[in-house]
Short mmCIF file of C-alpha atoms in Angstrom, two decimals:
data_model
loop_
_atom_site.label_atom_id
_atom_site.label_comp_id
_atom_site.label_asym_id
_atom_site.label_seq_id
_atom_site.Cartn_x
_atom_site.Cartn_y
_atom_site.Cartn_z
CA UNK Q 25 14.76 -17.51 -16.28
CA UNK Q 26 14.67 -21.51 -14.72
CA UNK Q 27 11.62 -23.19 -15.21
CA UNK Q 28 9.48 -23.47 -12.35
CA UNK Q 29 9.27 -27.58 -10.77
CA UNK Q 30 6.20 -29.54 -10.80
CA UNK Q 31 5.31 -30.38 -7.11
CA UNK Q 32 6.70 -33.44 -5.93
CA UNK Q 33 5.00 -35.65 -3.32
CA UNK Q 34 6.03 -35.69 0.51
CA UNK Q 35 6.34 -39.47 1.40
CA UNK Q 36 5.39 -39.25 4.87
CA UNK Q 37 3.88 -36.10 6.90
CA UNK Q 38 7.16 -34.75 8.54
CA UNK Q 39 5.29 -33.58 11.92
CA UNK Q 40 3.80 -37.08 12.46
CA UNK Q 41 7.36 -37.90 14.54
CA UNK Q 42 8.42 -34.96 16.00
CA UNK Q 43 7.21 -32.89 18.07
CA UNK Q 44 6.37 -29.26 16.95
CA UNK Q 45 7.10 -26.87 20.25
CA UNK Q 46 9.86 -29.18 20.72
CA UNK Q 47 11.36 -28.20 17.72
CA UNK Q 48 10.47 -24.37 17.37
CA UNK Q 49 12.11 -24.28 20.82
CA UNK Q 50 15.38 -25.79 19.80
CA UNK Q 51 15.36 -24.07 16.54
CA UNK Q 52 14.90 -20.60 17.94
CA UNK Q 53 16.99 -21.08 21.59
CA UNK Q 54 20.34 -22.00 18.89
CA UNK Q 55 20.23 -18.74 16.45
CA UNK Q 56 19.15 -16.82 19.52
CA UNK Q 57 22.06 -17.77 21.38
CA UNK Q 58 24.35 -17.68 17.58
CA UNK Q 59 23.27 -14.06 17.31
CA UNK Q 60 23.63 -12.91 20.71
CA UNK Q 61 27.30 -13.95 21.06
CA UNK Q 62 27.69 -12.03 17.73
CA UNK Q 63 25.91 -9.08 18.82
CA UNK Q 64 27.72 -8.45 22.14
CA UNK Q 65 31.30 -8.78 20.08
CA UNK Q 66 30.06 -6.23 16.99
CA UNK Q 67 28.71 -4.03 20.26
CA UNK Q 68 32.04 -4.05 22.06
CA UNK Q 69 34.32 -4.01 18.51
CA UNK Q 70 32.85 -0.68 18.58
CA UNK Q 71 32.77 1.17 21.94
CA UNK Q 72 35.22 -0.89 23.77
CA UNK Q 73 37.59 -3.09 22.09
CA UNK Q 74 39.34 0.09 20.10
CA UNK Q 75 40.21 1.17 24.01
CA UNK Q 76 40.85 -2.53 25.28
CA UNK Q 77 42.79 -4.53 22.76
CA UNK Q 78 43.92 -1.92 19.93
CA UNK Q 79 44.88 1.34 21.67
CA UNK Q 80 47.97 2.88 20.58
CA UNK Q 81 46.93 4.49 17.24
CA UNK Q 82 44.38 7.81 16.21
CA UNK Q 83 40.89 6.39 17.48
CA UNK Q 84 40.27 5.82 13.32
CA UNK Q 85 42.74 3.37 12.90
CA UNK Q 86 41.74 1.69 16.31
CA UNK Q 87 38.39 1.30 14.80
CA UNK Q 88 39.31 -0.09 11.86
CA UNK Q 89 41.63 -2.55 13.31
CA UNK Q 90 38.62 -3.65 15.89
CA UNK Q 91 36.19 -4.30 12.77
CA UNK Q 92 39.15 -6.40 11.11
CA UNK Q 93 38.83 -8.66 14.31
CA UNK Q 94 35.01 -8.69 13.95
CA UNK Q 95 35.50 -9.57 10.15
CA UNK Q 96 38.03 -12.75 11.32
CA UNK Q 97 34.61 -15.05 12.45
CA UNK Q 98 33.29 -14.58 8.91
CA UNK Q 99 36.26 -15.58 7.63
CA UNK Q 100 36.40 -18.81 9.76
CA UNK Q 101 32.53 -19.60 8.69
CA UNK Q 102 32.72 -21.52 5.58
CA UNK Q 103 35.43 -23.84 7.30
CA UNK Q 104 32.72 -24.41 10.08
CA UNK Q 105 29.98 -25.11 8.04
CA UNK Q 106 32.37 -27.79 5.78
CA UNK Q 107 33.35 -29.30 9.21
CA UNK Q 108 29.92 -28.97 10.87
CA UNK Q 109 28.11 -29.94 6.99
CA UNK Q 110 30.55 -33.10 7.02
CA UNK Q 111 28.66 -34.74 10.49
CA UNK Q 112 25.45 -33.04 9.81
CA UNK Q 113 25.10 -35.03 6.43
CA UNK Q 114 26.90 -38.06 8.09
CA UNK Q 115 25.70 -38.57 11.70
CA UNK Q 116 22.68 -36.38 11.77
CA UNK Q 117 21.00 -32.89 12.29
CA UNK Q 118 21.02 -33.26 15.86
CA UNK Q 119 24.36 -34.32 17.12
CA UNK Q 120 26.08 -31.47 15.11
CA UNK Q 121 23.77 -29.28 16.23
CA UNK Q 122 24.70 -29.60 20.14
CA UNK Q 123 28.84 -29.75 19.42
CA UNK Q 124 28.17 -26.23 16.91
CA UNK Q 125 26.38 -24.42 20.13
CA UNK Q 126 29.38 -25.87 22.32
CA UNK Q 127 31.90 -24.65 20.03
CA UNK Q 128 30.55 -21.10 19.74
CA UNK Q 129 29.32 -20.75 23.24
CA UNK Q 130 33.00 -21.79 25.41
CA UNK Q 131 34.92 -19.12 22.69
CA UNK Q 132 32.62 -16.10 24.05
CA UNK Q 133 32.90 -17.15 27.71
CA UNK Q 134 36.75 -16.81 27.01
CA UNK Q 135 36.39 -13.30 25.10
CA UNK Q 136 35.37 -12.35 29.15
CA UNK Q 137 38.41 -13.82 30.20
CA UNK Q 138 40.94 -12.12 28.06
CA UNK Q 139 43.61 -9.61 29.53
CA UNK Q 140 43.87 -6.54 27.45
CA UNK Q 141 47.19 -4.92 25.69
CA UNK Q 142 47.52 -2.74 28.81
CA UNK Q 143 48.42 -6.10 30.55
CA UNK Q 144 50.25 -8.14 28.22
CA UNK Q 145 50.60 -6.58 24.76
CA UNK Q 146 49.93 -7.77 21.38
CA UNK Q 147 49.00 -11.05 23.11
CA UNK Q 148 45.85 -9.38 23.81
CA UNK Q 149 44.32 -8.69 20.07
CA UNK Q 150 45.87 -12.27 19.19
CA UNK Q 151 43.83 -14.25 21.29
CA UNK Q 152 40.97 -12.37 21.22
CA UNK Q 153 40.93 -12.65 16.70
CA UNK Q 154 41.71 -16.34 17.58
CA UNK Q 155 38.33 -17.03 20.18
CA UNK Q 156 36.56 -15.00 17.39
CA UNK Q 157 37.84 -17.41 14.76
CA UNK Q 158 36.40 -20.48 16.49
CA UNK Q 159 33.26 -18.40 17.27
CA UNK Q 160 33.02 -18.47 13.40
CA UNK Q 161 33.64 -21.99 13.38
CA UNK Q 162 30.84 -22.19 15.41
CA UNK Q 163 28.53 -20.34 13.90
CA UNK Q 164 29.53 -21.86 10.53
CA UNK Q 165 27.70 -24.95 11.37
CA UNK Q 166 24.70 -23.39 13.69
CA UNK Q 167 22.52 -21.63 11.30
CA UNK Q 168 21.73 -24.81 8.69
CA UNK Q 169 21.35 -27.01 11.71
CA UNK Q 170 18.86 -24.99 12.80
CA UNK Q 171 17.35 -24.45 9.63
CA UNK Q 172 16.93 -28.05 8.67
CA UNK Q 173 16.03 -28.92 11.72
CA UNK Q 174 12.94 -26.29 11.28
CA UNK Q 175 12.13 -26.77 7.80
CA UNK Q 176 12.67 -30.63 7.33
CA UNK Q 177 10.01 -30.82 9.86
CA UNK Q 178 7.27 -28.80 8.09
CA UNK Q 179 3.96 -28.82 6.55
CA UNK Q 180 4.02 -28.83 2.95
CA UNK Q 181 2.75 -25.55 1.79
CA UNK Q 182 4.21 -23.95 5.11
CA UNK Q 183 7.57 -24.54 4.87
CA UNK Q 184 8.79 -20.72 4.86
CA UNK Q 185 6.75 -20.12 7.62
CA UNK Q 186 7.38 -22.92 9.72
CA UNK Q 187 10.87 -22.60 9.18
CA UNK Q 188 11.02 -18.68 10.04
CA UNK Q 189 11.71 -20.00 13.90
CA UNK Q 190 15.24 -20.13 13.72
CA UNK Q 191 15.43 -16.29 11.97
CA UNK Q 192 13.54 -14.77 14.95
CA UNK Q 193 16.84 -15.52 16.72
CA UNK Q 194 18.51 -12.75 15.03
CA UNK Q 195 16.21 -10.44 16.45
CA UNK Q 196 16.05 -11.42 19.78
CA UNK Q 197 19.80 -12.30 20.14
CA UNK Q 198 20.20 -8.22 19.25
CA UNK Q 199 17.33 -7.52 22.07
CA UNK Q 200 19.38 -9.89 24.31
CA UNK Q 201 22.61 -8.66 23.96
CA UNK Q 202 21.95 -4.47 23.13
CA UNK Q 203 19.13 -4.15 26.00
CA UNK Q 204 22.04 -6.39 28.67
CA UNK Q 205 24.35 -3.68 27.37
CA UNK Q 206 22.32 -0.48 27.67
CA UNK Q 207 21.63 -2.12 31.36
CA UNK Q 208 25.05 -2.36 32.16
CA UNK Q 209 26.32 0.99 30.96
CA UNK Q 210 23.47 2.71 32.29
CA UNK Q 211 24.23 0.56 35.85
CA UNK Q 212 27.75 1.65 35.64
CA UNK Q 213 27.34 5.34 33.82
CA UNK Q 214 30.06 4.16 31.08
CA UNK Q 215 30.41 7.15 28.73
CA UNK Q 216 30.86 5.56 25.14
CA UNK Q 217 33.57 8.59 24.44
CA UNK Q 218 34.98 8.08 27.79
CA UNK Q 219 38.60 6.75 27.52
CA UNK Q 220 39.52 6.00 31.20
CA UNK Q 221 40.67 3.08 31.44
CA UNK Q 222 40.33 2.78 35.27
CA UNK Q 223 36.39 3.28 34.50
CA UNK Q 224 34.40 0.06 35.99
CA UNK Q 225 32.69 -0.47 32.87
CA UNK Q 226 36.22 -0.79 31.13
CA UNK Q 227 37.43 -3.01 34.00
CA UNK Q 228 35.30 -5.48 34.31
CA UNK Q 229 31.79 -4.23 33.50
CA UNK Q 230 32.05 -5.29 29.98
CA UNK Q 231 32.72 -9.00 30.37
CA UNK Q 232 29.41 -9.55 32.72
CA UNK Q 233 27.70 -10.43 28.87
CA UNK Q 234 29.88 -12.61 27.49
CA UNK Q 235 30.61 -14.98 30.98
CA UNK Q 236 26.66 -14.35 31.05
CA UNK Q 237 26.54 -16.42 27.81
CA UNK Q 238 27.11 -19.95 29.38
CA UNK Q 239 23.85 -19.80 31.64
CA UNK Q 240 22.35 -19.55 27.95
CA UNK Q 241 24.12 -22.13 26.37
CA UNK Q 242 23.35 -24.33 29.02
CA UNK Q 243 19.95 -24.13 28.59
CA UNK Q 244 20.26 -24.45 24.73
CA UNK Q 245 22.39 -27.53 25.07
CA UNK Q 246 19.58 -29.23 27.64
CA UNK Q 247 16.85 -28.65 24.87
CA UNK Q 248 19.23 -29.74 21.93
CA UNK Q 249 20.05 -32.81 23.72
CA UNK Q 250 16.13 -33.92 24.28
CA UNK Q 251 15.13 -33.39 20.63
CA UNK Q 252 14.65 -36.24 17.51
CA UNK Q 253 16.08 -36.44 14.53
CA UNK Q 254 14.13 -35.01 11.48
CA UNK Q 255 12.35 -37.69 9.16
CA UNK Q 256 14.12 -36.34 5.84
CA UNK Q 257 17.50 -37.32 7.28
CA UNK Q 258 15.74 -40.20 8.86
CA UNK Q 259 14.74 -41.19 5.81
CA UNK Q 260 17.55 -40.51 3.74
CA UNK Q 261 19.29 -43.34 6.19
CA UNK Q 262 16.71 -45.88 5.47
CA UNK Q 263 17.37 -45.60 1.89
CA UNK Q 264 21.20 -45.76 2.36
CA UNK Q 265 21.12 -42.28 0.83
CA UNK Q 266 23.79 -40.59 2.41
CA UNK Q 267 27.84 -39.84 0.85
CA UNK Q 268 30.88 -40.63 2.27
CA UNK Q 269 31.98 -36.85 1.68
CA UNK Q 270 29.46 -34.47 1.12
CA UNK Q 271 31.50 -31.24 0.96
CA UNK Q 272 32.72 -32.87 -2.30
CA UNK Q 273 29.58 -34.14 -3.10
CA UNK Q 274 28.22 -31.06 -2.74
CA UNK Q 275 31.09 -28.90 -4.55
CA UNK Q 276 30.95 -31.49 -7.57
CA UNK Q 277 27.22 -31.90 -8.32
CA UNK Q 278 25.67 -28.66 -6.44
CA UNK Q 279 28.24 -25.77 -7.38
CA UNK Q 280 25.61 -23.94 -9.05
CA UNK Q 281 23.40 -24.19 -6.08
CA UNK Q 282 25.97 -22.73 -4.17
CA UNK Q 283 26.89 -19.79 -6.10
CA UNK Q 284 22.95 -18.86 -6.81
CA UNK Q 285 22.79 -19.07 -2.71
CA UNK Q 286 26.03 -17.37 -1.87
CA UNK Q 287 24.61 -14.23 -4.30
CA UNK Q 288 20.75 -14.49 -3.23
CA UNK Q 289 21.69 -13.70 0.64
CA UNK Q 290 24.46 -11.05 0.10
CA UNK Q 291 21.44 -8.17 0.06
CA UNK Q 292 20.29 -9.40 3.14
CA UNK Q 293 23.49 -9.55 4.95
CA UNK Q 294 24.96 -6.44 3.93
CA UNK Q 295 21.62 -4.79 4.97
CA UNK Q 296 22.31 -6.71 8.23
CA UNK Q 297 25.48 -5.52 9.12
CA UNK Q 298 24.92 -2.00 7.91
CA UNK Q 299 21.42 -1.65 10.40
CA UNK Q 300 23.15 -3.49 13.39
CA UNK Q 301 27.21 -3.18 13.43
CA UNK Q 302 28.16 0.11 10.93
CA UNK Q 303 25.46 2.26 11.74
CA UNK Q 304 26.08 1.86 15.63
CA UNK Q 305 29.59 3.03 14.91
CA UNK Q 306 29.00 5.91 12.30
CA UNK Q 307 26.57 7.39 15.13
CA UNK Q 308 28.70 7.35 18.40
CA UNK Q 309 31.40 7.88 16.36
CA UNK Q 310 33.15 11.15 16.68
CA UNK Q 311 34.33 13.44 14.37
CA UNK Q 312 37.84 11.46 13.86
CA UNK Q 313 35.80 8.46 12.24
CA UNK Q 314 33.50 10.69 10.66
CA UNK Q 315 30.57 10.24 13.45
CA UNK Q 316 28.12 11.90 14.10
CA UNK Q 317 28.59 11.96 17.94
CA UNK Q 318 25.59 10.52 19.56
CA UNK Q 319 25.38 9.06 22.82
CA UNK Q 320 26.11 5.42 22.92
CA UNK Q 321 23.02 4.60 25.54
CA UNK Q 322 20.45 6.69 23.77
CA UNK Q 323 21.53 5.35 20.84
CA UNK Q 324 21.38 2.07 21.16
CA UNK Q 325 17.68 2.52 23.02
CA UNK Q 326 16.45 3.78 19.24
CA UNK Q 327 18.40 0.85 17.80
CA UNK Q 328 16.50 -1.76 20.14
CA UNK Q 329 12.85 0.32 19.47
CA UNK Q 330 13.69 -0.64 15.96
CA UNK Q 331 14.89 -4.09 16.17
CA UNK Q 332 11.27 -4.69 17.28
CA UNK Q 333 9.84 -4.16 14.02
CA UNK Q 334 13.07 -7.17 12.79
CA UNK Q 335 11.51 -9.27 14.77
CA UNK Q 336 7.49 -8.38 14.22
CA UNK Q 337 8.04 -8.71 9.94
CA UNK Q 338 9.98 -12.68 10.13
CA UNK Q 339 7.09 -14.27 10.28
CA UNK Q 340 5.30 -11.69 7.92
CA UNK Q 341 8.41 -12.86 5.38
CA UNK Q 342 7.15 -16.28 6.05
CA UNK Q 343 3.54 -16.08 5.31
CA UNK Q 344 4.40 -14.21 2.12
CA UNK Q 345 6.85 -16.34 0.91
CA UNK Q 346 4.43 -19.86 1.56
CA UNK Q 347 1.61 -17.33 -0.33
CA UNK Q 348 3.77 -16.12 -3.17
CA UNK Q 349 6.83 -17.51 -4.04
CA UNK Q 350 10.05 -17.27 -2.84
CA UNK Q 351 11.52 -15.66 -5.95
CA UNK Q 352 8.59 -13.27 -6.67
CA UNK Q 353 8.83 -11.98 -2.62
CA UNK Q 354 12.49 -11.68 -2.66
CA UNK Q 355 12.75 -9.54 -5.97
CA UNK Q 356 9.97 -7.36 -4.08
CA UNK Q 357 11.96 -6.89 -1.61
CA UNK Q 358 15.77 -6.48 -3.00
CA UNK Q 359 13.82 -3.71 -4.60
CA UNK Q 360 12.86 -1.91 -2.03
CA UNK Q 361 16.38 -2.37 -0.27
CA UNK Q 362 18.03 -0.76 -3.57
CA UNK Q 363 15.28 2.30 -3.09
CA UNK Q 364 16.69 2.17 0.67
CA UNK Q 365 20.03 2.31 -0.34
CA UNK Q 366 20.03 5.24 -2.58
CA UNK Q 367 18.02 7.45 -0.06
CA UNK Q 368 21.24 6.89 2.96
CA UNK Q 369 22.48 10.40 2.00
CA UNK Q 370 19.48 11.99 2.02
CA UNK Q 371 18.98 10.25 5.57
CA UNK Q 372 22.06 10.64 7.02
CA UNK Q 373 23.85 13.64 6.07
CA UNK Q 374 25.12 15.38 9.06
CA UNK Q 375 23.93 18.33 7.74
CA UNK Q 376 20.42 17.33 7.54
CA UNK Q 377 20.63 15.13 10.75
CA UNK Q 378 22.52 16.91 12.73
CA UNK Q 379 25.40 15.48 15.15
CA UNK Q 380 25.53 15.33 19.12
CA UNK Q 381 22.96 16.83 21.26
CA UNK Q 382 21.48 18.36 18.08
CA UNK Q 383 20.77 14.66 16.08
CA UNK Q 384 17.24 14.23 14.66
CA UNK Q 385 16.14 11.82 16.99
CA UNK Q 386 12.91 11.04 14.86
CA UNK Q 387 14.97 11.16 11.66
CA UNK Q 388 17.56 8.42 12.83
CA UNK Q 389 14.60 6.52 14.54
CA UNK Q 390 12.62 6.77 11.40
CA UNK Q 391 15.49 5.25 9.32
CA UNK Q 392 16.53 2.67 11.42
CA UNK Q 393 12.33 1.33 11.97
CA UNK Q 394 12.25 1.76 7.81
CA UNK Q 395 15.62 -0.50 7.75
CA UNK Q 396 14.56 -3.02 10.01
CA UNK Q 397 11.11 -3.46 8.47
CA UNK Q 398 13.04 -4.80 5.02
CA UNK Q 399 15.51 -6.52 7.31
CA UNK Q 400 12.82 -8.97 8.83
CA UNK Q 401 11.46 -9.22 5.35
CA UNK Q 402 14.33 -10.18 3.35
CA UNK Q 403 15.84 -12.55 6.67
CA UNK Q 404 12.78 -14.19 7.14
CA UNK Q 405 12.18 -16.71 4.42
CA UNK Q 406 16.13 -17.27 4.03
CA UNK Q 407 16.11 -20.67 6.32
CA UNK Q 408 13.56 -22.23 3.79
CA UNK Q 409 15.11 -20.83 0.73
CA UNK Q 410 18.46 -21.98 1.23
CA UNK Q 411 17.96 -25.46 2.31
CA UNK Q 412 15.16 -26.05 -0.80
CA UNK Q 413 18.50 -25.51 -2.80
CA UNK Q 414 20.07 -28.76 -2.33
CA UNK Q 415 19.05 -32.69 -2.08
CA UNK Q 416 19.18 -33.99 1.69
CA UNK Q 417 22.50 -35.90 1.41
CA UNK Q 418 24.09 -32.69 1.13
CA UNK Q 419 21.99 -29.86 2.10
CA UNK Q 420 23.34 -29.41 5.76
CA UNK Q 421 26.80 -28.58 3.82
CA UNK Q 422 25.54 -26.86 0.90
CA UNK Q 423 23.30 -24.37 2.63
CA UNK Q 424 25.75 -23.93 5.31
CA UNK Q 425 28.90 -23.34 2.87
CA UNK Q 426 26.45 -20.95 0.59
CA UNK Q 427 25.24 -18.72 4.29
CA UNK Q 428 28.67 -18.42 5.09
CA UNK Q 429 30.35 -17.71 1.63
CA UNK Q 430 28.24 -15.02 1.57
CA UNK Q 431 28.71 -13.81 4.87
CA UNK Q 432 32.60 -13.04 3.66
CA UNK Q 433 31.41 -10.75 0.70
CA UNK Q 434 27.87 -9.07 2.00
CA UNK Q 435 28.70 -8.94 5.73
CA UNK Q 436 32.72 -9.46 6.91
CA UNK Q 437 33.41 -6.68 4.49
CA UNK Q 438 30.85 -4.17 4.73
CA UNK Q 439 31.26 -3.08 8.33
CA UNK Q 440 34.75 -2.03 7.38
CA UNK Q 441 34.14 -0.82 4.10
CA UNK Q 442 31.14 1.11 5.31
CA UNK Q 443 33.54 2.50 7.75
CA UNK Q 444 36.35 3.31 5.00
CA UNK Q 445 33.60 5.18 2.70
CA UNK Q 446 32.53 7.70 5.39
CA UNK Q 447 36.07 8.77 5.92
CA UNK Q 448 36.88 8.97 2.72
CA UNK Q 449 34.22 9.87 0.63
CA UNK Q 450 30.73 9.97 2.32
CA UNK Q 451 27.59 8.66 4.03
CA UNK Q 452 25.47 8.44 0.31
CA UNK Q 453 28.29 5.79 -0.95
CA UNK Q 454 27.48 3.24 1.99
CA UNK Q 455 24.31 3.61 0.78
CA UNK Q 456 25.57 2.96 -3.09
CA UNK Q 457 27.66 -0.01 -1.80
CA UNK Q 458 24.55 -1.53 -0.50
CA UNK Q 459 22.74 -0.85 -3.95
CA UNK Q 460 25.67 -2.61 -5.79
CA UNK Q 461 24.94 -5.63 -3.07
CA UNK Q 462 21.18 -6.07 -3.71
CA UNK Q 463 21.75 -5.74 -8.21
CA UNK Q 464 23.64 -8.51 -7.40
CA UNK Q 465 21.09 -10.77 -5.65
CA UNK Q 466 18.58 -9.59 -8.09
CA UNK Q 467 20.21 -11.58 -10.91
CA UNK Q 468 21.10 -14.42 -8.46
CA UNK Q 469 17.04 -14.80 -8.05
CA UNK Q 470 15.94 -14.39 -11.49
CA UNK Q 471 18.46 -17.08 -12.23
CA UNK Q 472 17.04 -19.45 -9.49
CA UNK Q 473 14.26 -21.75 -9.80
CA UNK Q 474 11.59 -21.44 -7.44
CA UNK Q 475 11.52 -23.65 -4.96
CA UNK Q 476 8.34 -23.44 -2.55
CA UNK Q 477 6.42 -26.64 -4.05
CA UNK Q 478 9.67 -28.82 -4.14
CA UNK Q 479 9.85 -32.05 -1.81
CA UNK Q 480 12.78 -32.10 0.88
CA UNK Q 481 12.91 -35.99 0.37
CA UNK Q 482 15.06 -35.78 -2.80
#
């Protein structure tokens, strides 16, 4: 187990030049925006894209080829956060931080633009896994702005809380983008097993969120724009700190960093993806994905009653994290996420749940409150831990490259596997998958040093 540092002194109180509000607002209007765009393209991947862009096939293979596409951002993340690392540890937090919202925010305008493969073909899927792509590129270099940005602005002592801002945009970007959804289908009575294709909802309907999108990232880039840069990197330029390349920097002095990183967020992304993106599909699903045939609208009002509790237990994460430690929390919590995991068969058997009109309502609420509650407390102290990691002449690349590394194996993945397992095998062995996910971020944090008491300004 790594010794535990001695706590270093902060040079200068980081809130003395920048304004707090400021700063919570600019940190939380970025992820909120990040999460929405991926939330509205994991909503329609599953009840509209398999229709849109990959129809042709059984509805199973539709699916699967639709969460392949959602998988392709992932894919592009590391490359963003390299790119996006590059000027954040050259030019600044805050520069990079207004051209990663542009980058993600003009791709999902576009997704509403796109013609489908009833009007020109394979053209269709292409261009929409290619805007996806750049909003992974995007996104690759959001999150670690946003995080620095937050925590290289805090109190000492407070830095998981303080820095807890930019998670709370995970939550409400679901709210955002699931509650505009449930409006719209309920506005236009879309049937989520409905496979009309002259349906208004199928038309047109379903772009209305992501044109929406630019009113948002308007307003994010008009905050971003009026913000300072944070005194760490400040002072990292007075003391001609800073490396010509950091992503080799980084790679060369920091790979251990990286790797503990990649491992100590794959629990909490594969719980992510599961509670959000799979479990959406494995309940509207029908019986040729091996569904359990829910409605889409009623389902998705459980899913946003739950995403409540996401959002209420961040800033618990936080204040536990500042009192206790970030390793001791986390272990406490990949725990209970391995108890969680083993218990998905004995929650979601569709023998014991039921399917259709006949679902457990209470059951499948109960499961998805229970899997929210350790979402918001595994998420929350992630934008401190992560950062703490690395020394500020590369920590906008190394957090960002060890986020998105570990958004290929714990979330890109899982949607898709989680998908595979139910047709093949059964609901228990998602559930088993996500065990196998949280061993290995156990071992990743007894391995890590703890971090709360260590000085940014290194």
């Amino acid at each position: 187990m790594a010794a535990e540092p001695a706590e270093w002194t902060v040079p200068i109180e980081p809130t003395e030049t920048v304004p707090r509000r400021r700063i919570i607002f600019a940190s939380l209007i970025g992820t909120t925006i990040e999460f929405y765009d991926f939330y509205i393209f994991a909503t329609a991947a599953v009840s509209v894209f398999p229709l849109l862009f990959f129809h042709g096939g059984d509805s199973g293979a539709a699916l699967l080829a639709s969460m392949a596409t959602f998988g392709t951002a992932f894919v592009a993340r590391p490359l963003g956060s390299v790119i996006f690392g590059h000027y954040g540890d050259r030019l600044g937090r805050k520069v990079t931080l207004v051209g990663a919202l542009l980058t993600m925010g003009i791709a999902t305008f576009l997704i509403g633009l796109l013609p489908t493969i009833h009007q020109i073909g394979l053209w269709a899927p292409a261009m929409l896994t290619i805007l996806r792509f750049f909003q992974g590129i995007g996104l690759g270099g959001e999150w670690s702005g946003a995080a620095l940005l937050a925590s290289e602005t805090a109190q000492p002592g407070k830095r998981a809380f303080a820095a807890m801002w930019p998670q709370l945009g995970a939550p409400f970007g679901f709210i955002l983008a699931n509650g505009l959804f449930l409006l719209l289908t309920t506005w236009f009575a879309y049937d989520s097993t409905a496979s009309d294709l002259s349906d208004p909802f199928l038309v047109w309907g379903w772009r209305l969120p992501f044109l929406l999108s630019i009113v948002m990232v308007a307003v994010g880039l008009y905050v971003r724009l009026r913000i300072e840069e944070t005194p760490v990197f400040a002072r990292a330029i007075a003391d001609d700190q800073r490396v010509k390349t950091p992503v080799s920097e980084v790679f060369s002095k920091n790979w251990r960093e990286i790797i503990l990183g990649t491992f100590i967020m794959l629990a909490t992304y594969g719980l992510f993806y599961l509670m959000t993106t799979w479990v959406l599909s494995f309940a509207i699903g029908g019986e040729g994905t091996g569904g359990l045939g829910y409605g889409y609208r009623s389902f998705l009002t459980l899913q946003v009653l739950a995403i409540i509790l996401f959002a209420v237990f961040v800033p618990v994460a936080g204040l536990l994290a500042d009192a206790l430690g970030r390793r001791r929390m986390l272990i406490g919590v990949t725990l209970a996420i391995i108890a969680f995991g083993l218990s998905f068969g004995w929650w979601l058997d569709p023998e014991a749940i039921g399917t259709g009109d006949d679902l457990d309502v209470t059951r499948m609420l109960l499961f998805l409150c229970v899997g929210m509650i350790l979402m918001g407390l595994t998420f929350g102290p992630m934008s401190a831990v992560l950062p703490e990691l690395f020394p500020t002449n590369t920590r906008y690349t190394g957090s960002g490259v060890a986020y998105n590394f570990s958004a290929i194996l714990g979330a890109a993945l899982t949607p898709f596997v989680a998908v595979w397992l139910v047709q093949n095998y059964s609901v228990a062995y998602v559930g088993y998958y996500l065990v196998g996910l949280s061993v290995l971020t156990i071992i990743a944090l007894v391995l890590a040093p703890e971090t709360s008491k260590k000085s940014l300004y290194s």
